[in-house]
Amino acid sequence: MTVTAKNSKGTELFVGTASGVDADSYLDGVAQEQISDVSFPNSASHRFTPGDAKPEADIADRDWWISSDTGKTVAKTFDLDAEPQVLVIAPANSDDSLDGTTVSLQMRVKGVFALSLLGIAGTIILAGFSVFFFMRWWASRIRPPKKDVGPPSGSEPDSSDSGPGPGAGSSSGRDGRGTANDRTVKGEPGPATQPISTVQPDTAGHAPPRRRDLRNRRSFRAVTASVLGTGLVLSGCANMPIAKPSSPDTTPYERTAVRAGEAGKFMTNYTESLDKTLGDKGSDLDKIQAVPLIDHTRAQIQIADKAKQKLRAPNFTEVVAGSPNFTEYPMWFYAFGTADKKSTDGDKQLTQVMLVTRESASTDPLVRSASYIPTDQMPTLMADDSGAVEKGPEDFSEDLTTASGDVSSFLVDGKAKSGGPEGLKEGGFKGFRDYLGDLRDKDSGFDKVDVDCKPYEDLKFEDMTLSTENGAIGMGEVRCTLTIKAPSDYALDLGDTVEAVKTNDKEGDTIKVDTAHPYVLMKTGDELTAVATDWNVLSSKVE
C-alpha cells in the first residue's frame, strides 16, 4: 500500500509513522482528520476532531517516529502484513496548514490478474458445457416418437377371432389361419386386426405410453448445480486474501518505552546533550533532567566553576534498558550504562543506573535519578518476547520504603539496624559518615554539628521497580541537612564546595548545608543490598 500526500500550494509536508500510543498522545487535543477505514476503490471512513491549531512540540523533532519524510509531495509504502502503525500527515512547519493537500492511496497486488483470467476461462468452459447439455435435454423433449413395427414381445393373435370385425383392414376376406401361418414363417408383420377389447377410442394416431428418461434430468441438475457453484466461488474473487487490503487501525499499539536496540541511541543522545549543557554552565538542563537529579547537577556545575574544573558526561561501552510500561503515558524505564574506565575514578569498573520518565509524546525523556554500582553487581533483567521487564514484586516496594528509613537512620547515627540492607557501611554512606566525623572532631573548632535526614518524597521510587533474574532492583534517595555552629569569635570556613553553593551572603555563626544521597537497592533471594558510590552537596546558607 502506498499513501501519497501532495500540496498544490507548495506547502512543505511531513509524513511519519508511529506507534498508536505515541501518535495519540502527541495529537491529543489537536485538530485533526482521522481516516479510520478504507474500502477500495473509492470509499473511506473519516471524521474531524476539533482542537488546537498545532501540537505543543515541533513534529519533526520527536524521537519516536518509526519513519519520517518531508517535501511538497511525500509518500509512504508499507506491507499490508507488517505490524500496525499510525500514519500522520501534517505541515512540516507548524504555522502552516494542510489547505490544498490531497491524500491518495494505491495498492499493488500480485496474482489477481492471472487468477481472474483463469476464472473467466473456467466460466466460459462451464457455460459452454451447460449450454450443450441444456440443448441436448431440450432436444430430447421434442423428438418424435418411434413407429410401432409389431406387437410387444411375447404376444400372439387370438385364433378364435379370425373373422371380420370393426376396424378390419383390406385383407379381411382371406383365410385367417393360412395367411397367419405364411406370415409367421416368412417373418412378416403380425395381423392387421386386434381384439376389440384392446382398442382405445381416439388413440390410433398417438404414441403409446413409455418410461420417462431420468438420465437427462439428472445431467441437467448436475450442470445447473455446477454453474451455480462456480458462480458463487467466482463471486468471492474480489475478497481473496491476496487482493484485500487490511484497514488502518487507530487504536493504541503496544510499544516499549525504549524500543529494542534504541537504548544505546538514548544513552548516546543523553550523553551528548549533557556534555553540551555542562559546557554551557547548565543552560537547557531542564530539557534532559528533572528532580531530584537536576538539583545534584546544578550544584556540581557551581562547585566545578568555583574550583575551576571542567565537568563531562561519562562514556558508555555497553547499555541496556528495561520497562514494564508499554501502552500509555506517562512512561518510565531504567537505563543501565557500563561506564568507560576513563570516565570514573577508582579501580573498579562501574555501571550507571538511571531512572527515566516521560510524561507524554510531546515531551522529551527526563532522567530523574542516577547512581553507580560496581559492574560485577549488575543484575540480569528478564524480558519477555516483546521486551517487557516485569515490575518488581509488591513486597520489594515495601522493602524499598523500609530501606529508605534505614538509610536515613544510618546517615544520622552511623548504626546499621538489624534486618536492614547490607552495604550501609561502604561507599557513599561511609563517605558521608566520615565527613561528619571530621566536622565533629575537636580540632575542627566547631561547637556543634547536628544532622537530620529524611527520605526524598517528591518522586515515588517505590512505584518504579523492576524484577531481575534472582530478585528485583530499584532506586531511592535521602536528603540530609547539616547544622554547623562555630564559636562567635571564629570565622566560618567550610571550603570551596560549601562556599560554591551558598544561597545568601548573611554573616553569622551557624551554617546549614543540604546534601543528597542517591542509592540503588537490589534484592537477591532474601538479601537486600544498598549501593551508593558518592553523595552530593546541594546548597548552603548562613544563619
Coordinates of C-alpha atoms in Angstrom, one line a residue:
M1 CA 0.0 0.0 0.0
T2 CA 1.3 3.5 -0.9
V3 CA -0.1 6.6 0.8
T4 CA 0.8 9.8 -1.1
A5 CA 0.2 13.4 0.0
K6 CA 0.6 16.3 -2.4
N7 CA 0.1 20.0 -1.7
S8 CA -1.0 22.2 -4.6
K9 CA 0.1 25.4 -2.8
G10 CA 3.7 24.4 -2.4
T11 CA 3.5 23.9 1.4
E12 CA 6.2 21.6 2.9
L13 CA 4.6 18.5 4.2
F14 CA 5.6 15.9 6.8
V15 CA 4.7 12.2 6.8
G16 CA 5.6 9.9 9.6
T17 CA 4.7 6.5 11.0
A18 CA 4.5 5.8 14.7
S19 CA 3.0 3.5 17.3
G20 CA -0.5 4.4 18.2
V21 CA 0.3 5.3 21.8
D22 CA 2.8 7.9 20.7
A23 CA 0.6 9.4 17.9
D24 CA -2.5 9.5 20.2
S25 CA -0.5 11.2 23.0
Y26 CA 1.1 13.7 20.7
L27 CA -2.1 14.7 18.9
D28 CA -4.3 14.7 22.0
G29 CA -6.3 18.0 21.9
V30 CA -5.1 18.9 18.4
A31 CA -7.5 19.5 15.5
Q32 CA -7.2 16.5 13.1
E33 CA -8.9 14.5 10.4
Q34 CA -8.8 10.8 11.2
I35 CA -9.2 8.2 8.5
S36 CA -10.2 5.0 10.3
D37 CA -11.2 2.7 7.5
V38 CA -10.6 2.3 3.8
S39 CA -12.7 0.3 1.3
F40 CA -11.3 0.1 -2.2
P41 CA -11.6 1.5 -4.7
N42 CA -13.1 4.8 -3.6
S43 CA -14.6 4.8 -0.1
A44 CA -13.0 5.9 3.2
S45 CA -14.4 6.4 6.7
H46 CA -13.1 9.6 8.3
R47 CA -14.1 12.1 11.0
F48 CA -12.9 15.5 12.1
T49 CA -11.8 16.1 15.7
P50 CA -11.7 19.8 16.7
G51 CA -8.9 21.1 18.9
D52 CA -5.8 23.3 18.9
A53 CA -4.4 24.5 15.7
K54 CA -1.0 22.8 16.2
P55 CA 0.8 20.4 18.7
E56 CA 2.8 21.5 21.6
A57 CA 6.2 20.5 20.1
D58 CA 7.6 20.6 16.6
I59 CA 6.5 17.4 14.8
A60 CA 9.9 16.7 13.1
D61 CA 11.8 16.8 16.5
R62 CA 10.0 13.9 18.1
D63 CA 12.3 10.9 18.6
W64 CA 9.6 8.2 18.5
W65 CA 8.9 8.3 14.8
I66 CA 9.5 4.9 13.2
S67 CA 9.9 6.5 9.8
S68 CA 9.5 10.1 8.6
D69 CA 10.0 12.3 5.5
T70 CA 9.4 15.9 4.3
G71 CA 8.7 17.5 1.0
K72 CA 6.0 19.1 -1.1
T73 CA 5.0 15.6 -2.1
V74 CA 5.5 12.8 0.4
A75 CA 4.7 9.1 0.2
K76 CA 4.9 6.1 2.4
T77 CA 4.8 2.5 1.1
F78 CA 4.2 -0.3 3.6
D79 CA 3.4 -4.0 3.6
L80 CA -0.1 -4.9 4.5
D81 CA 1.2 -7.8 6.6
A82 CA 3.5 -5.6 8.6
E83 CA 3.0 -4.6 12.2
P84 CA 0.2 -2.0 12.5
Q85 CA 1.2 1.7 12.7
V86 CA -0.4 5.1 12.6
L87 CA 0.5 7.3 9.7
V88 CA 0.5 11.0 10.3
I89 CA 0.5 13.7 7.6
A90 CA 1.0 17.3 8.7
P91 CA 2.6 20.5 7.6
A92 CA 6.3 20.4 8.3
N93 CA 6.1 24.0 9.7
S94 CA 3.6 24.1 12.5
D95 CA 2.5 27.6 11.4
D96 CA 1.3 26.3 8.0
S97 CA -1.9 24.3 7.3
L98 CA -3.0 21.4 5.1
D99 CA -5.1 23.5 2.8
G100 CA -4.6 22.3 -0.8
T101 CA -3.4 18.9 0.3
T102 CA -4.7 15.8 -1.5
V103 CA -4.1 12.3 0.0
S104 CA -4.4 9.2 -2.2
L105 CA -4.0 5.5 -1.6
Q106 CA -2.8 2.9 -4.1
M107 CA -2.5 -0.8 -3.6
R108 CA -0.2 -3.1 -5.6
V109 CA -1.2 -6.8 -5.6
K110 CA 0.3 -9.9 -7.3
G111 CA -1.6 -12.8 -8.9
V112 CA -5.0 -11.3 -9.1
F113 CA -4.9 -10.7 -12.9
A114 CA -3.8 -14.3 -13.6
L115 CA -6.4 -15.7 -11.2
S116 CA -9.1 -13.5 -12.8
L117 CA -8.1 -14.9 -16.3
L118 CA -8.3 -18.4 -15.0
G119 CA -11.7 -17.7 -13.5
I120 CA -13.0 -16.2 -16.8
A121 CA -11.7 -19.1 -18.8
G122 CA -13.3 -21.6 -16.4
T123 CA -16.6 -19.7 -16.5
I124 CA -16.6 -19.8 -20.3
I125 CA -15.9 -23.5 -20.4
L126 CA -18.6 -24.3 -17.8
A127 CA -21.0 -22.1 -19.6
G128 CA -20.3 -24.0 -22.8
F129 CA -20.9 -27.3 -21.2
S130 CA -24.1 -26.1 -19.6
V131 CA -25.5 -24.9 -22.9
F132 CA -24.5 -28.2 -24.6
F133 CA -26.3 -30.3 -22.0
F134 CA -29.3 -27.9 -21.9
M135 CA -29.8 -28.2 -25.7
R136 CA -29.4 -31.9 -25.6
W137 CA -32.0 -32.1 -22.9
W138 CA -34.4 -29.8 -24.7
A139 CA -34.0 -31.7 -28.0
S140 CA -34.9 -35.0 -26.2
R141 CA -38.2 -33.4 -25.1
I142 CA -39.4 -32.5 -28.6
R143 CA -38.1 -35.6 -30.6
P144 CA -41.0 -37.5 -32.4
P145 CA -41.7 -41.0 -31.1
K146 CA -40.5 -44.1 -32.9
K147 CA -43.1 -46.0 -35.0
D148 CA -44.5 -49.3 -33.7
V149 CA -43.4 -52.2 -36.0
G150 CA -45.0 -55.1 -34.2
P151 CA -46.7 -56.3 -31.1
P152 CA -45.0 -56.3 -27.9
S153 CA -42.6 -59.2 -27.4
G154 CA -44.4 -62.5 -26.3
S155 CA -47.9 -61.6 -27.6
E156 CA -49.8 -63.8 -30.2
P157 CA -53.0 -63.2 -32.1
D158 CA -56.2 -64.9 -30.8
S159 CA -57.3 -67.6 -33.3
S160 CA -60.9 -67.6 -32.1
D161 CA -61.4 -64.1 -33.6
S162 CA -60.3 -64.6 -37.2
G163 CA -63.4 -63.2 -38.8
P164 CA -64.1 -59.6 -39.8
G165 CA -64.9 -57.0 -37.2
P166 CA -64.9 -53.3 -36.6
G167 CA -61.7 -51.7 -37.8
A168 CA -60.7 -54.6 -40.2
G169 CA -58.3 -54.0 -43.0
S170 CA -58.5 -54.9 -46.7
S171 CA -57.3 -58.5 -46.1
S172 CA -60.3 -59.5 -44.0
G173 CA -61.5 -61.8 -46.7
R174 CA -58.5 -64.1 -46.6
D175 CA -58.0 -67.4 -44.9
G176 CA -57.0 -66.3 -41.5
R177 CA -55.2 -69.4 -40.5
G178 CA -53.3 -70.0 -43.7
T179 CA -52.4 -66.3 -44.0
A180 CA -51.2 -66.2 -40.5
N181 CA -49.1 -69.3 -40.8
D182 CA -47.5 -68.0 -44.0
R183 CA -46.6 -64.6 -42.4
T184 CA -45.1 -66.3 -39.4
V185 CA -42.8 -68.4 -41.5
K186 CA -41.8 -65.5 -43.6
G187 CA -41.2 -63.2 -40.7
E188 CA -43.7 -60.5 -41.8
P189 CA -45.6 -58.2 -39.6
G190 CA -48.4 -59.5 -37.4
P191 CA -52.1 -59.3 -38.1
A192 CA -53.7 -56.0 -39.0
T193 CA -56.6 -56.6 -36.6
Q194 CA -56.7 -56.7 -32.8
P195 CA -59.3 -57.8 -30.4
I196 CA -61.9 -55.1 -29.7
S197 CA -61.1 -55.1 -26.0
T198 CA -57.5 -53.8 -26.7
V199 CA -58.5 -50.8 -28.9
Q200 CA -58.9 -47.4 -27.1
P201 CA -61.1 -44.7 -28.6
D202 CA -59.3 -41.8 -30.4
T203 CA -55.8 -43.1 -29.7
A204 CA -54.9 -44.5 -33.1
G205 CA -52.6 -41.6 -34.1
H206 CA -50.7 -41.2 -30.8
A207 CA -47.5 -42.7 -29.4
P208 CA -48.0 -45.4 -26.8
P209 CA -47.1 -44.6 -23.2
R210 CA -43.4 -45.0 -22.4
R211 CA -41.0 -44.6 -19.4
R212 CA -39.6 -41.1 -18.7
D213 CA -35.9 -40.7 -19.3
L214 CA -34.5 -39.5 -16.0
R215 CA -30.8 -39.6 -17.1
N216 CA -31.1 -36.3 -18.9
R217 CA -32.9 -34.7 -16.0
R218 CA -30.1 -35.8 -13.7
S219 CA -27.5 -34.3 -16.1
F220 CA -29.4 -31.0 -16.2
R221 CA -29.5 -30.8 -12.4
A222 CA -25.8 -31.5 -12.2
V223 CA -24.9 -28.9 -14.8
T224 CA -27.1 -26.3 -13.0
A225 CA -25.5 -27.1 -9.7
S226 CA -22.1 -26.8 -11.2
V227 CA -22.9 -23.4 -12.8
L228 CA -24.4 -22.0 -9.6
G229 CA -21.5 -23.4 -7.5
T230 CA -18.9 -21.9 -9.9
G231 CA -20.7 -18.6 -9.8
L232 CA -20.6 -18.5 -6.0
V233 CA -16.9 -19.3 -6.0
L234 CA -16.0 -16.7 -8.6
S235 CA -18.1 -14.1 -6.8
G236 CA -15.7 -14.3 -3.9
C237 CA -12.7 -13.4 -6.0
A238 CA -13.0 -9.8 -5.0
N239 CA -12.4 -10.8 -1.4
M240 CA -9.5 -13.1 -1.9
P241 CA -6.8 -12.5 0.8
I242 CA -4.2 -11.6 -1.8
A243 CA -6.3 -8.7 -3.0
K244 CA -8.0 -7.5 0.1
P245 CA -6.2 -4.6 2.0
S246 CA -6.2 -4.5 5.7
S247 CA -8.0 -1.5 7.2
P248 CA -5.8 1.1 9.0
D249 CA -6.4 0.9 12.8
T250 CA -6.1 3.9 15.1
T251 CA -6.2 2.1 18.4
P252 CA -3.1 2.3 20.7
Y253 CA -0.5 -0.3 19.9
E254 CA 1.9 -1.8 22.3
R255 CA 5.5 -0.3 22.3
T256 CA 8.3 -0.3 24.8
A257 CA 9.4 2.9 26.5
V258 CA 12.7 2.4 24.8
R259 CA 12.4 0.1 21.8
A260 CA 14.7 -2.8 21.2
G261 CA 18.1 -1.6 20.0
E262 CA 17.3 2.0 21.0
A263 CA 18.8 2.0 24.5
G264 CA 22.2 2.8 23.1
K265 CA 20.7 5.6 21.0
F266 CA 19.1 7.1 24.1
M267 CA 22.2 7.0 26.1
T268 CA 24.3 8.5 23.3
N269 CA 21.8 11.3 22.8
Y270 CA 21.7 12.0 26.6
T271 CA 25.4 12.0 27.0
E272 CA 25.9 14.4 24.1
S273 CA 23.2 16.7 25.4
L274 CA 24.6 16.6 28.9
D275 CA 28.1 17.4 27.7
K276 CA 26.8 20.4 25.8
T277 CA 24.8 21.6 28.8
L278 CA 27.7 21.2 31.2
G279 CA 29.8 23.3 28.7
D280 CA 27.2 26.0 28.7
K281 CA 27.0 26.1 32.5
G282 CA 23.7 24.4 32.8
S283 CA 21.7 26.0 30.0
D284 CA 18.7 23.8 28.9
L285 CA 19.5 21.3 31.7
D286 CA 15.8 21.1 32.4
K287 CA 15.3 19.6 28.9
I288 CA 17.1 16.4 29.8
Q289 CA 16.9 16.2 33.7
A290 CA 14.3 16.7 36.4
V291 CA 14.2 16.5 40.1
P292 CA 15.8 15.1 42.1
L293 CA 18.8 14.7 39.8
I294 CA 18.7 18.2 38.4
D295 CA 19.4 19.5 41.9
H296 CA 22.6 17.5 42.0
T297 CA 23.8 18.6 38.6
R298 CA 23.2 22.3 39.2
A299 CA 25.2 22.1 42.4
Q300 CA 28.0 20.2 40.7
I301 CA 28.2 22.9 38.0
Q302 CA 28.5 25.6 40.6
I303 CA 31.2 23.7 42.5
A304 CA 33.2 22.9 39.4
D305 CA 33.0 26.6 38.4
K306 CA 34.3 27.7 41.8
A307 CA 37.1 25.2 41.7
K308 CA 38.0 26.0 38.0
Q309 CA 37.2 22.4 37.0
K310 CA 35.5 21.1 33.9
L311 CA 32.7 18.6 34.1
R312 CA 32.0 16.0 31.4
A313 CA 29.4 13.2 31.0
P314 CA 30.6 9.6 31.2
N315 CA 31.1 7.4 28.1
F316 CA 29.4 4.0 28.0
T317 CA 30.7 0.8 26.4
E318 CA 27.5 -1.2 26.9
V319 CA 23.9 -0.2 27.5
V320 CA 20.6 -1.9 28.3
A321 CA 17.2 -0.6 29.2
G322 CA 14.0 -2.1 30.7
S323 CA 10.5 -1.1 31.5
P324 CA 7.1 -2.8 32.1
N325 CA 5.3 0.3 30.8
F326 CA 4.0 -0.2 27.3
T327 CA 0.7 1.2 26.3
E328 CA 0.2 4.6 27.9
Y329 CA 1.8 7.8 29.1
P330 CA 3.4 8.7 31.4
M331 CA 6.2 6.2 30.9
W332 CA 9.2 5.3 32.9
F333 CA 12.2 3.0 32.4
Y334 CA 15.6 2.1 33.8
A335 CA 18.7 2.6 31.7
F336 CA 22.0 0.9 32.5
G337 CA 25.2 2.0 31.0
T338 CA 28.6 0.4 31.7
A339 CA 31.0 3.3 32.0
D340 CA 34.3 3.5 30.3
K341 CA 37.1 3.1 32.9
K342 CA 38.4 6.6 32.0
S343 CA 35.0 8.1 32.8
T344 CA 35.1 7.2 36.5
D345 CA 37.5 7.2 39.4
G346 CA 38.8 4.1 41.1
D347 CA 39.9 0.7 40.1
K348 CA 36.5 -1.0 39.7
Q349 CA 34.5 -0.6 36.6
L350 CA 31.1 1.0 37.3
T351 CA 27.7 0.9 35.7
Q352 CA 25.5 3.9 35.9
V353 CA 21.9 3.3 36.8
M354 CA 19.4 5.9 35.6
L355 CA 15.7 6.2 36.2
V356 CA 14.0 8.0 33.3
T357 CA 10.4 9.2 32.9
R358 CA 8.4 10.6 30.0
E359 CA 5.1 12.4 30.6
S360 CA 3.8 12.5 27.0
A361 CA 4.8 12.1 23.4
S362 CA 5.2 15.9 23.2
T363 CA 7.9 16.0 25.9
D364 CA 11.4 14.6 26.0
P365 CA 12.6 11.8 28.3
L366 CA 13.9 13.2 31.6
V367 CA 16.5 11.5 33.8
R368 CA 15.2 11.6 37.3
S369 CA 17.9 9.8 39.3
A370 CA 21.4 8.5 38.6
S371 CA 23.8 6.5 40.6
Y372 CA 26.6 4.0 40.1
I373 CA 27.0 0.4 41.1
P374 CA 30.0 -1.9 40.6
T375 CA 29.6 -3.6 37.2
D376 CA 30.1 -7.0 38.7
Q377 CA 27.0 -6.4 40.8
M378 CA 24.8 -5.6 37.8
P379 CA 21.8 -7.9 37.9
T380 CA 20.3 -9.7 34.9
L381 CA 17.0 -8.3 33.6
M382 CA 14.4 -10.8 32.5
A383 CA 12.5 -9.5 29.4
D384 CA 9.7 -11.3 27.6
D385 CA 9.3 -11.7 23.8
S386 CA 8.1 -8.1 23.4
G387 CA 11.0 -6.7 25.5
A388 CA 8.9 -6.0 28.6
V389 CA 10.6 -6.4 32.0
E390 CA 8.2 -7.4 34.8
K391 CA 7.6 -4.8 37.5
G392 CA 9.2 -5.6 40.9
P393 CA 7.1 -7.6 43.3
E394 CA 4.9 -5.8 45.8
D395 CA 6.9 -6.9 48.8
F396 CA 10.0 -5.3 47.2
S397 CA 8.3 -2.0 47.0
E398 CA 7.6 -2.3 50.7
D399 CA 11.3 -3.2 51.2
L400 CA 12.3 -0.1 49.3
T401 CA 10.2 2.1 51.6
T402 CA 11.6 0.4 54.7
A403 CA 15.2 0.7 53.4
S404 CA 14.8 4.5 52.9
G405 CA 14.2 4.8 56.6
D406 CA 17.1 2.5 57.4
V407 CA 19.5 4.6 55.2
S408 CA 18.2 7.8 56.8
S409 CA 18.8 6.4 60.3
F410 CA 22.3 5.2 59.4
L411 CA 23.4 8.6 58.0
V412 CA 22.3 10.2 61.3
D413 CA 23.9 7.9 63.8
G414 CA 26.1 5.5 61.8
K415 CA 24.3 2.4 63.2
A416 CA 23.0 -0.2 60.8
K417 CA 19.8 -1.7 62.0
S418 CA 19.4 -5.4 62.3
G419 CA 17.5 -6.7 59.3
G420 CA 18.3 -3.7 57.3
P421 CA 20.0 -3.7 53.9
E422 CA 23.7 -4.6 53.5
G423 CA 26.2 -2.1 52.2
L424 CA 25.4 0.8 54.5
K425 CA 29.0 0.9 55.9
E426 CA 30.5 1.2 52.4
G427 CA 30.8 3.6 49.6
G428 CA 28.9 6.9 49.7
F429 CA 27.2 6.1 53.0
K430 CA 30.6 5.6 54.7
G431 CA 32.0 8.7 53.0
F432 CA 29.3 10.9 54.4
R433 CA 29.8 9.5 57.9
D434 CA 33.5 10.1 57.6
Y435 CA 32.8 13.8 56.6
L436 CA 30.6 14.2 59.7
G437 CA 33.4 12.7 61.8
D438 CA 35.8 15.3 60.5
L439 CA 33.4 18.2 61.3
R440 CA 32.8 16.8 64.8
D441 CA 36.5 16.4 65.5
K442 CA 37.6 18.5 68.4
D443 CA 40.3 20.0 66.2
S444 CA 37.7 21.3 63.7
G445 CA 36.8 24.2 66.1
F446 CA 33.0 23.8 65.7
D447 CA 30.9 23.8 68.8
K448 CA 28.1 21.6 67.4
V449 CA 27.3 19.6 64.4
D450 CA 23.8 18.2 64.0
V451 CA 22.3 16.2 61.1
D452 CA 18.7 15.4 60.2
C453 CA 17.9 13.0 57.3
K454 CA 14.6 12.1 55.6
P455 CA 13.7 10.1 52.5
Y456 CA 13.1 12.1 49.4
E457 CA 9.3 12.1 48.9
D458 CA 8.7 14.2 45.7
L459 CA 9.2 11.1 43.5
K460 CA 7.6 7.8 44.2
F461 CA 10.6 5.5 43.9
E462 CA 8.6 2.6 45.3
D463 CA 6.3 2.6 42.3
M464 CA 9.1 2.2 39.8
T465 CA 11.0 -1.1 40.3
L466 CA 12.0 -3.9 38.0
S467 CA 12.2 -7.7 38.5
T468 CA 15.6 -9.3 37.9
E469 CA 16.7 -12.9 37.4
N470 CA 17.1 -13.5 41.1
G471 CA 15.2 -10.7 42.7
A472 CA 14.5 -7.0 42.0
I473 CA 16.1 -3.6 41.6
G474 CA 15.0 -0.1 42.5
M475 CA 16.4 3.3 43.4
G476 CA 16.0 5.8 46.3
E477 CA 17.3 9.0 47.7
V478 CA 17.7 10.5 51.2
R479 CA 18.1 14.3 51.8
C480 CA 20.0 15.5 54.9
T481 CA 20.5 18.9 56.5
L482 CA 23.7 19.6 58.5
T483 CA 23.5 22.4 61.1
I484 CA 27.1 23.5 61.9
K485 CA 27.7 26.1 64.7
A486 CA 31.0 27.8 65.3
P487 CA 32.2 29.9 68.3
S488 CA 31.3 33.5 67.9
D489 CA 34.9 34.5 67.7
Y490 CA 35.7 32.1 64.9
A491 CA 35.3 32.7 61.1
L492 CA 33.4 30.0 59.3
D493 CA 35.4 28.3 56.6
L494 CA 33.9 25.1 55.2
G495 CA 35.9 25.0 52.0
D496 CA 35.2 25.7 48.3
T497 CA 32.5 23.1 48.0
V498 CA 30.1 24.6 50.6
E499 CA 31.0 28.1 49.6
A500 CA 30.2 27.5 46.0
V501 CA 26.6 26.6 46.7
K502 CA 25.8 29.3 49.3
T503 CA 22.4 30.9 48.7
N504 CA 23.0 34.1 50.8
D505 CA 25.7 36.5 52.0
K506 CA 24.5 36.8 55.5
E507 CA 27.0 36.9 58.3
G508 CA 26.6 34.6 61.3
D509 CA 28.0 31.7 63.3
T510 CA 25.7 29.0 62.0
I511 CA 25.6 27.4 58.6
K512 CA 23.1 24.9 57.2
V513 CA 24.2 22.5 54.4
D514 CA 21.8 20.4 52.4
T515 CA 23.0 17.1 51.0
A516 CA 21.6 14.4 48.7
H517 CA 22.3 10.7 48.9
P518 CA 21.1 8.7 45.9
Y519 CA 21.4 4.9 46.1
V520 CA 20.4 1.7 44.3
L521 CA 18.6 -1.1 46.2
M522 CA 18.9 -4.6 45.0
K523 CA 17.3 -7.8 46.2
T524 CA 18.9 -11.2 45.6
G525 CA 16.9 -14.0 47.0
D526 CA 16.1 -12.8 50.6
E527 CA 19.1 -10.5 50.9
L528 CA 18.8 -6.7 50.4
T529 CA 21.8 -4.6 49.4
A530 CA 22.0 -0.8 49.2
V531 CA 24.7 0.6 47.0
A532 CA 25.9 4.3 46.9
T533 CA 29.2 5.3 45.4
D534 CA 29.0 9.0 46.3
W535 CA 26.9 11.8 47.9
N536 CA 26.3 15.4 46.8
V537 CA 26.3 18.8 48.5
L538 CA 23.3 20.8 47.2
S539 CA 23.2 24.1 48.9
S540 CA 24.2 26.1 52.0
K541 CA 23.2 29.2 53.8
V542 CA 24.4 31.2 56.8
E543 CA 22.1 32.0 59.7

